[in-house]
DNA sequence: TATGTGACATCAA
DNA sequence: CTTGATGCCACAT
């Protein structure tokens, strides 16, 4: 059971682990995951990891949106609105490819997984 | 070793 | 609202 500090596992694997920790009906941002992994503002790495997540089954990539709650990665899913439907099926409100009440559904690993809050 | 790439974030105009 | 520029860094070739 490797830790996030373990460099023997790839950055991708860390991203997948975090994404899989996202609770049902919640969303988070690429930047938040990047910060949680200690990569700072390298949110691109997270997005890129998601691109490779197609090979993984247990990665709910649809729960990862950009800082504005925009479903930027929807084009990478099958169909045109699969990502939106997945989120809506979890109770997340979507309008114009954007999460409504983002603050309500937002799940930040830095906050939620931190004990010394 | 060097270069290209990317589902972002942030700021400036 | 939009466009453009810049930083960021793991990974593929």
PDB file of C-alpha atoms (C1' of nucleotides) in Angstrom:
ATOM      1  CA  UNK A   1       0.000   0.000   0.000  1.00  0.00           C
ATOM      2  CA  UNK A   2       2.125   2.860  -1.256  1.00  0.00           C
ATOM      3  CA  UNK A   3       1.781   6.332   0.110  1.00  0.00           C
ATOM      4  CA  UNK A   4       1.383   9.524  -1.863  1.00  0.00           C
ATOM      5  CA  UNK A   5       4.939  10.367  -0.907  1.00  0.00           C
ATOM      6  CA  UNK A   6       6.174   7.182  -2.477  1.00  0.00           C
ATOM      7  CA  UNK A   7       7.999   8.104  -5.643  1.00  0.00           C
ATOM      8  CA  UNK A   8       7.900   4.516  -6.808  1.00  0.00           C
ATOM      9  CA  UNK A   9       4.367   5.132  -8.053  1.00  0.00           C
ATOM     10  CA  UNK A  10       3.693   7.489 -10.906  1.00  0.00           C
ATOM     11  CA  UNK A  11       2.052  10.860 -10.657  1.00  0.00           C
ATOM     12  CA  UNK A  12      -0.840   9.451 -12.603  1.00  0.00           C
ATOM     13  CA  UNK A  13      -1.480   6.814  -9.983  1.00  0.00           C
ATOM     14  CA  UNK A  14      -1.623   9.480  -7.299  1.00  0.00           C
ATOM     15  CA  UNK A  15      -4.170  11.421  -9.304  1.00  0.00           C
ATOM     16  CA  UNK A  16      -6.292   8.344  -9.794  1.00  0.00           C
ATOM     17  CA  UNK A  17      -6.214   7.582  -6.078  1.00  0.00           C
ATOM     18  CA  UNK A  18      -7.390  11.083  -5.221  1.00  0.00           C
ATOM     19  CA  UNK A  19     -10.093  11.119  -7.876  1.00  0.00           C
ATOM     20  CA  UNK A  20     -11.402   7.818  -6.626  1.00  0.00           C
ATOM     21  CA  UNK A  21     -11.693   9.388  -3.182  1.00  0.00           C
ATOM     22  CA  UNK A  22     -14.124  12.004  -4.457  1.00  0.00           C
ATOM     23  CA  UNK A  23     -17.449  11.336  -2.701  1.00  0.00           C
ATOM     24  CA  UNK A  24     -20.618  10.636  -4.612  1.00  0.00           C
ATOM     25  CA  UNK A  25     -22.338  13.766  -5.802  1.00  0.00           C
ATOM     26  CA  UNK A  26     -19.260  15.921  -5.296  1.00  0.00           C
ATOM     27  CA  UNK A  27     -16.826  17.574  -7.684  1.00  0.00           C
ATOM     28  CA  UNK A  28     -13.347  18.998  -7.421  1.00  0.00           C
ATOM     29  CA  UNK A  29     -10.917  20.966  -9.534  1.00  0.00           C
ATOM     30  CA  UNK A  30      -7.700  20.024 -11.267  1.00  0.00           C
ATOM     31  CA  UNK A  31      -5.812  22.658  -9.355  1.00  0.00           C
ATOM     32  CA  UNK A  32      -7.050  21.341  -6.027  1.00  0.00           C
ATOM     33  CA  UNK A  33      -5.801  17.869  -6.821  1.00  0.00           C
ATOM     34  CA  UNK A  34      -2.513  19.258  -8.061  1.00  0.00           C
ATOM     35  CA  UNK A  35      -2.004  21.172  -4.829  1.00  0.00           C
ATOM     36  CA  UNK A  36      -2.925  18.140  -2.800  1.00  0.00           C
ATOM     37  CA  UNK A  37      -0.293  16.127  -4.620  1.00  0.00           C
ATOM     38  CA  UNK A  38       2.228  18.863  -3.917  1.00  0.00           C
ATOM     39  CA  UNK A  39       2.642  19.894  -7.527  1.00  0.00           C
ATOM     40  CA  UNK A  40       1.381  23.371  -6.834  1.00  0.00           C
ATOM     41  CA  UNK A  41      -0.170  25.051  -9.829  1.00  0.00           C
ATOM     42  CA  UNK A  42       0.628  22.242 -12.184  1.00  0.00           C
ATOM     43  CA  UNK A  43      -3.028  21.536 -12.756  1.00  0.00           C
ATOM     44  CA  UNK A  44      -2.218  20.530 -16.314  1.00  0.00           C
ATOM     45  CA  UNK A  45      -0.632  17.368 -15.038  1.00  0.00           C
ATOM     46  CA  UNK A  46      -3.917  16.389 -13.427  1.00  0.00           C
ATOM     47  CA  UNK A  47      -5.838  17.006 -16.606  1.00  0.00           C
ATOM     48  CA  UNK A  48      -3.282  15.096 -18.540  1.00  0.00           C
ATOM     49  CA  UNK A  49      -3.540  12.242 -16.100  1.00  0.00           C
ATOM     50  CA  UNK A  50      -7.256  12.195 -16.693  1.00  0.00           C
ATOM     51  CA  UNK A  51      -6.595  11.887 -20.400  1.00  0.00           C
ATOM     52  CA  UNK A  52      -4.801   8.665 -19.628  1.00  0.00           C
ATOM     53  CA  UNK A  53      -7.537   7.619 -17.214  1.00  0.00           C
ATOM     54  CA  UNK A  54      -9.388   6.097 -20.146  1.00  0.00           C
ATOM     55  CA  UNK A  55      -7.351   2.992 -19.506  1.00  0.00           C
ATOM     56  CA  UNK A  56      -8.561   2.870 -15.922  1.00  0.00           C
ATOM     57  CA  UNK A  57     -12.020   1.753 -14.899  1.00  0.00           C
ATOM     58  CA  UNK A  58     -12.406   3.091 -11.384  1.00  0.00           C
ATOM     59  CA  UNK A  59     -11.574   6.707 -12.146  1.00  0.00           C
ATOM     60  CA  UNK A  60     -14.687   8.933 -11.978  1.00  0.00           C
ATOM     61  CA  UNK A  61     -13.184  11.594 -14.203  1.00  0.00           C
ATOM     62  CA  UNK A  62     -16.576  13.221 -14.596  1.00  0.00           C
ATOM     63  CA  UNK A  63     -16.264  14.492 -11.025  1.00  0.00           C
ATOM     64  CA  UNK A  64     -13.270  16.587 -11.970  1.00  0.00           C
ATOM     65  CA  UNK A  65     -14.017  19.995 -13.430  1.00  0.00           C
ATOM     66  CA  UNK A  66     -12.069  23.180 -13.856  1.00  0.00           C
ATOM     67  CA  UNK A  67     -11.966  26.022 -11.349  1.00  0.00           C
ATOM     68  CA  UNK A  68     -15.117  27.573 -12.795  1.00  0.00           C
ATOM     69  CA  UNK A  69     -17.033  24.325 -12.574  1.00  0.00           C
ATOM     70  CA  UNK A  70     -16.974  24.100 -16.341  1.00  0.00           C
ATOM     71  CA  UNK A  71     -17.072  20.623 -17.802  1.00  0.00           C
ATOM     72  CA  UNK A  72     -14.016  21.161 -19.921  1.00  0.00           C
ATOM     73  CA  UNK A  73     -13.335  17.486 -20.319  1.00  0.00           C
ATOM     74  CA  UNK A  74     -16.754  16.494 -21.572  1.00  0.00           C
ATOM     75  CA  UNK A  75     -15.469  16.091 -25.125  1.00  0.00           C
ATOM     76  CA  UNK A  76     -13.271  13.267 -23.998  1.00  0.00           C
ATOM     77  CA  UNK A  77     -16.182  11.169 -22.897  1.00  0.00           C
ATOM     78  CA  UNK A  78     -18.294   9.047 -25.132  1.00  0.00           C
ATOM     79  CA  UNK A  79     -21.189  10.977 -26.558  1.00  0.00           C
ATOM     80  CA  UNK A  80     -21.596  14.679 -26.120  1.00  0.00           C
ATOM     81  CA  UNK A  81     -23.309  14.950 -22.773  1.00  0.00           C
ATOM     82  CA  UNK A  82     -22.292  11.787 -20.977  1.00  0.00           C
ATOM     83  CA  UNK A  83     -20.243  13.685 -18.415  1.00  0.00           C
ATOM     84  CA  UNK A  84     -23.136  15.987 -17.660  1.00  0.00           C
ATOM     85  CA  UNK A  85     -25.569  13.116 -17.358  1.00  0.00           C
ATOM     86  CA  UNK A  86     -23.275  11.281 -15.000  1.00  0.00           C
ATOM     87  CA  UNK A  87     -23.049  14.307 -12.741  1.00  0.00           C
ATOM     88  CA  UNK A  88     -26.754  15.002 -12.903  1.00  0.00           C
ATOM     89  CA  UNK A  89     -27.456  11.392 -12.035  1.00  0.00           C
ATOM     90  CA  UNK A  90     -25.458  12.031  -8.871  1.00  0.00           C
ATOM     91  CA  UNK A  91     -27.552  15.061  -8.003  1.00  0.00           C
ATOM     92  CA  UNK A  92     -25.181  17.718  -9.287  1.00  0.00           C
ATOM     93  CA  UNK A  93     -26.910  20.561 -11.056  1.00  0.00           C
ATOM     94  CA  UNK A  94     -25.525  21.294 -14.501  1.00  0.00           C
ATOM     95  CA  UNK A  95     -26.412  24.143 -16.811  1.00  0.00           C
ATOM     96  CA  UNK A  96     -24.640  25.196 -19.957  1.00  0.00           C
ATOM     97  CA  UNK A  97     -21.892  22.645 -19.346  1.00  0.00           C
ATOM     98  CA  UNK A  98     -21.195  24.222 -15.995  1.00  0.00           C
ATOM     99  CA  UNK A  99     -21.780  23.068 -12.443  1.00  0.00           C
ATOM    100  CA  UNK A 100     -24.339  25.169 -10.625  1.00  0.00           C
ATOM    101  CA  UNK A 101     -23.824  25.998  -6.958  1.00  0.00           C
ATOM    102  CA  UNK A 102     -20.258  24.821  -7.306  1.00  0.00           C
ATOM    103  CA  UNK A 103     -19.500  25.886  -3.767  1.00  0.00           C
ATOM    104  CA  UNK A 104     -22.181  23.505  -2.598  1.00  0.00           C
ATOM    105  CA  UNK A 105     -20.781  20.473  -4.419  1.00  0.00           C
ATOM    106  CA  UNK A 106     -17.120  21.395  -4.318  1.00  0.00           C
ATOM    107  CA  UNK A 107     -14.866  18.865  -2.634  1.00  0.00           C
ATOM    108  CA  UNK A 108     -11.341  19.981  -1.952  1.00  0.00           C
ATOM    109  CA  UNK A 109      -8.959  17.185  -0.933  1.00  0.00           C
ATOM    110  CA  UNK A 110      -6.759  19.738   0.812  1.00  0.00           C
ATOM    111  CA  UNK A 111      -9.660  20.565   3.093  1.00  0.00           C
ATOM    112  CA  UNK A 112     -11.643  17.357   3.303  1.00  0.00           C
ATOM    113  CA  UNK A 113      -8.635  15.122   3.804  1.00  0.00           C
ATOM    114  CA  UNK A 114      -6.946  17.447   6.253  1.00  0.00           C
ATOM    115  CA  UNK A 115      -7.180  16.710   9.964  1.00  0.00           C
ATOM    116  CA  UNK A 116      -5.689  19.897  11.358  1.00  0.00           C
ATOM    117  CA  UNK A 117      -8.460  22.028   9.980  1.00  0.00           C
TER     118      UNK A 117
ATOM    119  C1'  DT B   1      19.410  15.297 -23.598  1.00  0.00           C
ATOM    120  C1'  DA B   2      15.874  17.859 -26.126  1.00  0.00           C
ATOM    121  C1'  DT B   3      11.316  18.706 -27.741  1.00  0.00           C
ATOM    122  C1'  DG B   4       6.337  18.478 -27.820  1.00  0.00           C
ATOM    123  C1'  DT B   5       2.106  18.081 -25.369  1.00  0.00           C
ATOM    124  C1'  DG B   6      -1.840  18.945 -22.327  1.00  0.00           C
ATOM    125  C1'  DA B   7      -9.472  17.581 -19.807  1.00  0.00           C
ATOM    126  C1'  DC B   8      -5.674  24.063 -16.059  1.00  0.00           C
ATOM    127  C1'  DA B   9      -5.000  28.471 -13.341  1.00  0.00           C
ATOM    128  C1'  DT B  10      -4.270  33.148 -13.233  1.00  0.00           C
ATOM    129  C1'  DC B  11      -3.520  37.683 -14.651  1.00  0.00           C
ATOM    130  C1'  DA B  12      -3.754  41.647 -18.012  1.00  0.00           C
ATOM    131  C1'  DA B  13      -6.102  44.386 -21.417  1.00  0.00           C
TER     132       DA B  13
ATOM    133  C1'  DC C   1     -17.871  39.073 -21.912  1.00  0.00           C
ATOM    134  C1'  DT C   2     -13.427  37.915 -24.919  1.00  0.00           C
ATOM    135  C1'  DT C   3      -8.505  37.016 -26.295  1.00  0.00           C
ATOM    136  C1'  DG C   4      -3.677  36.452 -25.374  1.00  0.00           C
ATOM    137  C1'  DA C   5       0.202  35.396 -22.641  1.00  0.00           C
ATOM    138  C1'  DT C   6       2.677  32.943 -19.042  1.00  0.00           C
ATOM    139  C1'  DG C   7       3.690  29.479 -15.483  1.00  0.00           C
ATOM    140  C1'  DC C   8       3.581  24.959 -14.492  1.00  0.00           C
ATOM    141  C1'  DC C   9       5.739  19.897 -14.769  1.00  0.00           C
ATOM    142  C1'  DA C  10       5.150  14.658 -15.634  1.00  0.00           C
ATOM    143  C1'  DC C  11       5.266  11.941 -19.448  1.00  0.00           C
ATOM    144  C1'  DA C  12       6.038  10.179 -24.452  1.00  0.00           C
ATOM    145  C1'  DT C  13       9.028   9.935 -28.269  1.00  0.00           C
TER     146       DT C  13
END
